[in-house]
PDB file of C-alpha atoms and ligand atoms in Angstrom:
ATOM      1  CA  MET A 178      71.697  90.411 156.811  1.00 45.00           C
ATOM      2  CA  SER A 179      72.038  87.368 159.037  1.00 44.00           C
ATOM      3  CA  VAL A 180      75.397  86.645 157.422  1.00 45.00           C
ATOM      4  CA  SER A 181      76.822  90.071 158.136  1.00 45.00           C
ATOM      5  CA  SER A 182      75.561  90.166 161.718  1.00 45.00           C
ATOM      6  CA  ASN A 183      77.009  86.682 162.329  1.00 46.00           C
ATOM      7  CA  ALA A 184      80.249  87.738 160.768  1.00 44.00           C
ATOM      8  CA  SER A 185      80.559  90.899 162.803  1.00 44.00           C
ATOM      9  CA  SER A 186      79.666  89.179 166.065  1.00 44.00           C
ATOM     10  CA  ALA A 187      82.168  86.429 165.211  1.00 43.00           C
ATOM     11  CA  SER A 188      84.901  88.942 164.590  1.00 44.00           C
ATOM     12  CA  ILE A 189      84.175  90.757 167.826  1.00 44.00           C
ATOM     13  CA  LYS A 190      84.284  87.430 169.640  1.00 43.00           C
ATOM     14  CA  ASP A 191      87.569  86.563 167.898  1.00 44.00           C
ATOM     15  CA  SER A 192      89.220  89.804 168.826  1.00 42.00           C
ATOM     16  CA  VAL A 193      88.203  89.366 172.452  1.00 44.00           C
ATOM     17  CA  ASP A 194      89.149  85.696 172.730  1.00 45.00           C
ATOM     18  CA  SER A 195      92.322  85.659 170.710  1.00 43.00           C
ATOM     19  CA  PRO A 196      93.745  89.114 170.231  1.00 44.00           C
ATOM     20  CA  SER A 197      96.486  88.030 167.841  1.00 45.00           C
ATOM     21  CA  SER A 198      97.582  90.556 165.242  1.00 45.00           C
ATOM     22  CA  THR A 199      96.336  88.406 162.330  1.00 46.00           C
ATOM     23  CA  THR A 200      92.837  88.219 163.713  1.00 50.00           C
ATOM     24  CA  ASN A 201      92.830  91.926 164.344  1.00 54.00           C
ATOM     25  CA  THR A 202      93.791  92.604 160.752  1.00 56.00           C
ATOM     26  CA  ASP A 203      91.139  90.194 159.504  1.00 64.00           C
ATOM     27  CA  SER A 204      88.410  91.738 161.625  1.00 69.00           C
ATOM     28  CA  SER A 205      89.396  95.291 160.773  1.00 71.00           C
ATOM     29  CA  GLU A 206      89.333  94.377 157.082  1.00 70.00           C
ATOM     30  CA  LEU A 207      85.937  92.812 157.511  1.00 72.00           C
ATOM     31  CA  THR A 208      84.731  95.868 159.440  1.00 77.00           C
ATOM     32  CA  HIS A 209      86.011  98.058 156.644  1.00 74.00           C
ATOM     33  CA  ILE A 210      84.149  96.002 154.022  1.00 75.00           C
ATOM     34  CA  LEU A 211      80.954  96.009 156.064  1.00 79.00           C
ATOM     35  CA  ASN A 212      81.209  99.738 156.655  1.00 79.00           C
ATOM     36  CA  ARG A 213      81.806 100.318 152.962  1.00 77.00           C
ATOM     37  CA  ARG A 214      78.802  98.173 152.081  1.00 78.00           C
ATOM     38  CA  GLN A 215      76.675 100.095 154.569  1.00 79.00           C
ATOM     39  CA  GLU A 216      77.919 103.368 153.087  1.00 77.00           C
ATOM     40  CA  ILE A 217      77.025 102.257 149.552  1.00 74.00           C
ATOM     41  CA  MET A 218      73.569 101.096 150.610  1.00 77.00           C
ATOM     42  CA  GLU A 219      72.870 104.374 152.401  1.00 78.00           C
ATOM     43  CA  SER A 220      74.096 106.405 149.426  1.00 74.00           C
ATOM     44  CA  GLN A 221      71.996 104.386 147.009  1.00 74.00           C
ATOM     45  CA  GLU A 222      68.947 104.861 149.206  1.00 75.00           C
ATOM     46  CA  ALA A 223      69.649 108.587 149.222  1.00 74.00           C
ATOM     47  CA  GLY A 224      69.930 108.488 145.429  1.00 73.00           C
ATOM     48  CA  ILE A 225      73.625 109.372 145.372  1.00 67.00           C
ATOM     49  CA  GLU A 226      75.662 107.755 142.638  1.00 64.00           C
ATOM     50  CA  VAL A 227      78.315 105.468 144.091  1.00 59.00           C
ATOM     51  CA  ARG A 228      81.682 105.265 142.457  1.00 58.00           C
ATOM     52  CA  ARG A 229      82.814 101.694 142.604  1.00 56.00           C
ATOM     53  CA  THR A 230      86.232 101.086 144.030  1.00 52.00           C
ATOM     54  CA  TYR A 231      87.724  98.759 141.454  1.00 50.00           C
ATOM     55  CA  LYS A 232      90.225  96.179 142.505  1.00 53.00           C
ATOM     56  CA  VAL A 233      93.234  96.618 140.268  1.00 54.00           C
ATOM     57  CA  VAL A 234      93.188  93.685 137.908  1.00 64.00           C
ATOM     58  CA  ASN A 235      96.341  93.287 135.936  1.00 85.00           C
ATOM     59  CA  VAL A 236      95.175  91.479 132.851  1.00 88.00           C
ATOM     60  CA  TYR A 237      98.673  91.498 131.397  1.00 88.00           C
ATOM     61  CA  THR A 238     100.028  89.270 134.151  1.00 87.00           C
ATOM     62  CA  ASP A 239      96.806  87.294 134.507  1.00 90.00           C
ATOM     63  CA  PHE A 240      96.791  86.422 130.807  1.00 93.00           C
ATOM     64  CA  PRO A 241     100.448  85.812 129.931  1.00 91.00           C
ATOM     65  CA  GLU A 242      99.381  83.781 126.875  1.00 91.00           C
ATOM     66  CA  PHE A 243      98.319  87.028 125.156  1.00 90.00           C
ATOM     67  CA  SER A 244     100.650  89.745 123.934  1.00 89.00           C
ATOM     68  CA  ARG A 245     100.028  93.354 124.966  1.00 88.00           C
ATOM     69  CA  ASN A 246      98.845  94.109 121.442  1.00 88.00           C
ATOM     70  CA  GLN A 247      96.426  91.214 121.516  1.00 89.00           C
ATOM     71  CA  ILE A 248      94.993  92.425 124.818  1.00 92.00           C
ATOM     72  CA  LYS A 249      94.692  95.942 123.406  1.00 91.00           C
ATOM     73  CA  ASP A 250      92.811  94.532 120.408  1.00 91.00           C
ATOM     74  CA  TYR A 251      90.481  92.584 122.702  1.00 94.00           C
ATOM     75  CA  GLN A 252      89.941  95.761 124.732  1.00 94.00           C
ATOM     76  CA  LYS A 253      89.039  97.629 121.560  1.00 93.00           C
ATOM     77  CA  THR A 254      86.526  94.960 120.580  1.00 95.00           C
ATOM     78  CA  PHE A 255      85.120  94.940 124.109  1.00 96.00           C
ATOM     79  CA  ASN A 256      84.748  98.727 124.164  1.00 96.00           C
ATOM     80  CA  THR A 257      83.051  98.709 120.759  1.00 95.00           C
ATOM     81  CA  TYR A 258      80.221  96.586 122.078  1.00 96.00           C
ATOM     82  CA  ASP A 259      80.083  98.039 125.601  1.00 96.00           C
ATOM     83  CA  THR A 260      77.807 100.715 124.213  1.00 96.00           C
ATOM     84  CA  ALA A 261      76.696 101.945 127.664  1.00 96.00           C
ATOM     85  CA  ARG A 262      80.420 102.364 128.538  1.00 95.00           C
ATOM     86  CA  ASP A 263      80.072 100.900 132.008  1.00 96.00           C
ATOM     87  CA  GLY A 264      82.874  98.356 131.664  1.00 96.00           C
ATOM     88  CA  PHE A 265      80.589  95.359 131.292  1.00 97.00           C
ATOM     89  CA  LEU A 266      78.914  93.552 128.435  1.00 98.00           C
ATOM     90  CA  ASP A 267      75.378  92.892 129.587  1.00 98.00           C
ATOM     91  CA  LEU A 268      72.884  90.592 127.917  1.00 98.00           C
ATOM     92  CA  GLN A 269      71.516  93.323 125.663  1.00 97.00           C
ATOM     93  CA  GLU A 270      74.973  94.397 124.498  1.00 97.00           C
ATOM     94  CA  LEU A 271      76.022  90.797 123.910  1.00 98.00           C
ATOM     95  CA  LYS A 272      72.825  90.233 121.936  1.00 97.00           C
ATOM     96  CA  PHE A 273      73.650  93.194 119.705  1.00 96.00           C
ATOM     97  CA  MET A 274      77.263  92.071 119.377  1.00 96.00           C
ATOM     98  CA  MET A 275      76.316  88.585 118.188  1.00 96.00           C
ATOM     99  CA  GLU A 276      73.836  90.073 115.714  1.00 95.00           C
ATOM    100  CA  LYS A 277      76.523  92.416 114.412  1.00 94.00           C
ATOM    101  CA  LEU A 278      78.900  89.470 114.023  1.00 92.00           C
ATOM    102  CA  GLY A 279      76.255  87.665 112.003  1.00 92.00           C
ATOM    103  CA  ALA A 280      75.718  84.933 114.592  1.00 94.00           C
ATOM    104  CA  PRO A 281      72.545  85.917 116.461  1.00 95.00           C
ATOM    105  CA  GLN A 282      71.754  83.892 119.583  1.00 96.00           C
ATOM    106  CA  THR A 283      68.561  83.031 121.427  1.00 96.00           C
ATOM    107  CA  HIS A 284      67.895  84.612 124.813  1.00 97.00           C
ATOM    108  CA  LEU A 285      68.802  81.321 126.471  1.00 96.00           C
ATOM    109  CA  GLY A 286      71.893  81.031 124.312  1.00 96.00           C
ATOM    110  CA  LEU A 287      73.056  84.481 125.405  1.00 97.00           C
ATOM    111  CA  LYS A 288      72.476  83.615 129.061  1.00 97.00           C
ATOM    112  CA  GLN A 289      74.509  80.438 128.634  1.00 97.00           C
ATOM    113  CA  MET A 290      77.320  82.372 126.984  1.00 98.00           C
ATOM    114  CA  ILE A 291      77.505  84.766 129.925  1.00 98.00           C
ATOM    115  CA  ALA A 292      77.215  81.976 132.502  1.00 97.00           C
ATOM    116  CA  GLU A 293      80.179  80.143 130.972  1.00 97.00           C
ATOM    117  CA  VAL A 294      82.599  82.930 131.875  1.00 97.00           C
ATOM    118  CA  ASP A 295      80.704  84.793 134.615  1.00 97.00           C
ATOM    119  CA  GLU A 296      83.222  84.209 137.412  1.00 96.00           C
ATOM    120  CA  ASP A 297      81.625  86.715 139.783  1.00 96.00           C
ATOM    121  CA  ASN A 298      78.048  85.726 138.916  1.00 97.00           C
ATOM    122  CA  ASP A 299      76.826  89.252 138.273  1.00 97.00           C
ATOM    123  CA  GLY A 300      75.113  88.287 135.019  1.00 97.00           C
ATOM    124  CA  LYS A 301      77.395  90.367 132.797  1.00 98.00           C
ATOM    125  CA  ILE A 302      80.816  90.040 131.233  1.00 98.00           C
ATOM    126  CA  SER A 303      83.689  92.094 132.618  1.00 97.00           C
ATOM    127  CA  PHE A 304      86.798  92.624 130.484  1.00 96.00           C
ATOM    128  CA  ARG A 305      88.619  89.973 132.510  1.00 96.00           C
ATOM    129  CA  GLU A 306      85.785  87.533 131.844  1.00 97.00           C
ATOM    130  CA  PHE A 307      85.820  88.580 128.186  1.00 97.00           C
ATOM    131  CA  LEU A 308      89.474  87.509 127.996  1.00 97.00           C
ATOM    132  CA  LEU A 309      88.479  84.129 129.456  1.00 97.00           C
ATOM    133  CA  ILE A 310      86.481  83.532 126.269  1.00 97.00           C
ATOM    134  CA  PHE A 311      89.654  83.801 124.188  1.00 95.00           C
ATOM    135  CA  ARG A 312      91.661  81.764 126.704  1.00 95.00           C
ATOM    136  CA  LYS A 313      89.071  78.987 126.499  1.00 95.00           C
ATOM    137  CA  ALA A 314      88.921  79.239 122.707  1.00 93.00           C
ATOM    138  CA  GLN A 315      92.696  79.010 122.451  1.00 90.00           C
ATOM    139  CA  ALA A 316      92.774  76.024 124.802  1.00 92.00           C
ATOM    140  CA  GLY A 317      90.126  74.306 122.687  1.00 92.00           C
ATOM    141  CA  GLU A 318      87.713  74.241 125.625  1.00 94.00           C
ATOM    142  CA  LEU A 319      84.719  75.547 123.690  1.00 94.00           C
ATOM    143  CA  ASP A 320      82.308  73.534 121.567  1.00 92.00           C
ATOM    144  CA  SER A 321      82.893  74.466 117.952  1.00 88.00           C
ATOM    145  CA  ASP A 322      79.274  75.553 117.422  1.00 87.00           C
ATOM    146  CA  SER A 323      78.854  77.250 120.828  1.00 95.00           C
ATOM    147  CA  GLY A 324      78.064  80.952 121.027  1.00 96.00           C
ATOM    148  CA  LEU A 325      81.341  81.772 122.735  1.00 97.00           C
ATOM    149  CA  ASN A 326      83.332  79.940 120.096  1.00 95.00           C
ATOM    150  CA  GLN A 327      81.543  81.858 117.362  1.00 94.00           C
ATOM    151  CA  LEU A 328      82.261  85.085 119.196  1.00 96.00           C
ATOM    152  CA  ALA A 329      85.955  84.240 119.504  1.00 95.00           C
ATOM    153  CA  ARG A 330      86.246  83.140 115.881  1.00 90.00           C
ATOM    154  CA  LEU A 331      84.329  86.055 114.412  1.00 91.00           C
ATOM    155  CA  THR A 332      86.142  88.771 116.353  1.00 90.00           C
ATOM    156  CA  GLU A 333      89.592  87.493 115.389  1.00 80.00           C
ATOM    157  CA  VAL A 334      89.257  89.093 111.959  1.00 58.00           C
ATOM    158  CA  ASP A 335      87.890  92.413 110.880  1.00 52.00           C
ATOM    159  CA  VAL A 336      84.349  91.343 110.132  1.00 45.00           C
ATOM    160  CA  GLU A 337      83.348  94.883 109.212  1.00 49.00           C
ATOM    161  CA  GLN A 338      85.813  94.753 106.375  1.00 52.00           C
ATOM    162  CA  VAL A 339      85.520  91.273 104.934  1.00 49.00           C
ATOM    163  CA  GLY A 340      81.905  90.407 105.778  1.00 52.00           C
ATOM    164  CA  VAL A 341      80.771  87.488 107.871  1.00 52.00           C
ATOM    165  CA  SER A 342      80.648  84.911 105.092  1.00 51.00           C
ATOM    166  CA  GLY A 343      84.142  85.891 104.059  1.00 52.00           C
ATOM    167  CA  ALA A 344      85.486  85.827 107.610  1.00 52.00           C
ATOM    168  CA  LYS A 345      86.001  82.078 107.469  1.00 52.00           C
ATOM    169  CA  ASN A 346      88.062  82.367 104.324  1.00 56.00           C
ATOM    170  CA  PHE A 347      89.684  85.578 105.416  1.00 59.00           C
ATOM    171  CA  PHE A 348      93.223  84.518 104.625  1.00 58.00           C
ATOM    172  CA  GLU A 349      92.335  82.842 101.360  1.00 60.00           C
ATOM    173  CA  ALA A 350      90.518  86.023 100.388  1.00 58.00           C
ATOM    174  CA  LYS A 351      93.547  88.107 101.316  1.00 59.00           C
ATOM    175  CA  ILE A 352      95.862  85.963  99.220  1.00 61.00           C
ATOM    176  CA  GLU A 353      93.458  85.954  96.296  1.00 63.00           C
ATOM    177  CA  GLN A 354      93.119  89.711  96.505  1.00 61.00           C
ATOM    178  CA  GLN A 355      96.896  90.010  96.552  1.00 64.00           C
ATOM    179  CA  LEU A 356      97.182  87.808  93.472  1.00 66.00           C
ATOM    180  CA  ARG A 357      94.455  89.772  91.713  1.00 64.00           C
ATOM    181  CA  THR A 358      96.304  92.991  92.484  1.00 65.00           C
ATOM    182  CA  ASN A 359      99.529  91.540  91.119  1.00 69.00           C
ATOM    183  CA  LYS A 360      97.769  90.293  87.991  1.00 69.00           C
ATOM    184  CA  PHE A 361      96.204  93.703  87.483  1.00 69.00           C
ATOM    185  CA  HIS A 362      99.612  95.371  87.709  1.00 73.00           C
ATOM    186  CA  ASP A 363     101.119  92.799  85.343  1.00 78.00           C
ATOM    187  CA  GLU A 364      98.372  93.483  82.809  1.00 78.00           C
ATOM    188  CA  ILE A 365      98.916  97.218  82.993  1.00 78.00           C
ATOM    189  CA  ARG A 366     102.645  96.770  82.597  1.00 82.00           C
ATOM    190  CA  ALA A 367     102.127  94.466  79.589  1.00 85.00           C
ATOM    191  CA  GLU A 368      99.729  96.961  78.025  1.00 86.00           C
ATOM    192  CA  GLN A 369     102.177  99.837  78.480  1.00 87.00           C
ATOM    193  CA  GLU A 370     104.978  97.713  77.054  1.00 89.00           C
ATOM    194  CA  GLU A 371     102.878  96.881  73.995  1.00 90.00           C
ATOM    195  CA  ARG A 372     101.936 100.508  73.425  1.00 91.00           C
ATOM    196  CA  ARG A 373     105.586 101.532  73.674  1.00 92.00           C
ATOM    197  CA  ARG A 374     106.534  98.877  71.103  1.00 93.00           C
ATOM    198  CA  GLU A 375     103.763 100.029  68.743  1.00 93.00           C
ATOM    199  CA  ASP A 376     104.898 103.640  69.042  1.00 92.00           C
ATOM    200  CA  GLU A 377     108.461 102.592  68.309  1.00 93.00           C
ATOM    201  CA  GLU A 378     107.432 100.592  65.256  1.00 93.00           C
ATOM    202  CA  ARG A 379     105.314 103.450  63.966  1.00 93.00           C
ATOM    203  CA  ALA A 380     108.226 105.837  64.419  1.00 93.00           C
ATOM    204  CA  GLN A 381     110.497 103.401  62.614  1.00 93.00           C
ATOM    205  CA  ARG A 382     108.091 103.002  59.696  1.00 92.00           C
ATOM    206  CA  ARG A 383     107.757 106.772  59.403  1.00 91.00           C
ATOM    207  CA  GLN A 384     111.528 107.110  59.391  1.00 91.00           C
ATOM    208  CA  GLN A 385     111.893 104.404  56.743  1.00 89.00           C
ATOM    209  CA  PHE A 386     109.180 106.035  54.640  1.00 87.00           C
ATOM    210  CA  GLN A 387     110.864 109.419  54.867  1.00 88.00           C
ATOM    211  CA  GLN A 388     114.217 107.859  53.949  1.00 87.00           C
ATOM    212  CA  ARG A 389     112.690 106.104  50.938  1.00 85.00           C
ATOM    213  CA  ALA A 390     110.837 109.284  49.957  1.00 83.00           C
ATOM    214  CA  ALA A 391     114.126 111.168  50.126  1.00 82.00           C
ATOM    215  CA  ILE A 392     115.707 108.750  47.621  1.00 77.00           C
ATOM    216  CA  PHE A 393     112.999 109.416  45.040  1.00 73.00           C
ATOM    217  CA  GLN A 394     113.119 113.178  45.408  1.00 68.00           C
TER     218      GLN A 394
HETATM  219 CA1  LIG B 536      77.795  97.736 129.194  1.00 53.01          CA
HETATM  220 CA1  LIG B 537      80.641  88.904 135.514  1.00 53.01          CA
END
């Protein structure tokens, strides 16, 4: 409260003392913000739901190291675990996420994870802050056994599909599966080939038998 009253008195003083256009813009912006804050507080007191005015954050330009598809994938992952659908991963949702990924964290561990990327200090992870996790992981800025590093590593592959223990060896598993599939097809082909040869031989023997039988008739 003291901050806002100081700020508003300062801006009034500024506009009186130095009525330059820049200062006017600054003070009118500040007035707008203070008015908006007042409005929100009054609405909340009256029990009216306040729609937040989101600043447009362009994650595509803010995170040029990620492709659009990568960002879409991260968004999908984020949405999956933002079960309350409010655009933030809170402690409870992060807790559930880490459990689902097979890397459960302590309460303190979860708080540390959030704190590491919580740029706006609201105690929860926005999508922008979520992307910071992957930026840090890519830049090698995370301890290998830290919660955030586990999160980044475990969400890179489809854990649902391959299982947590297999996630590490995801690519080996894929290759092995591919080889197994090939081997399976090879075996089937060999079996069919053998059966065809047997049928042919049987047909030949029958023909020879009939020919020989014909001689003795
Ligand atoms: Ca949420
Ligand atoms: Ca935050």
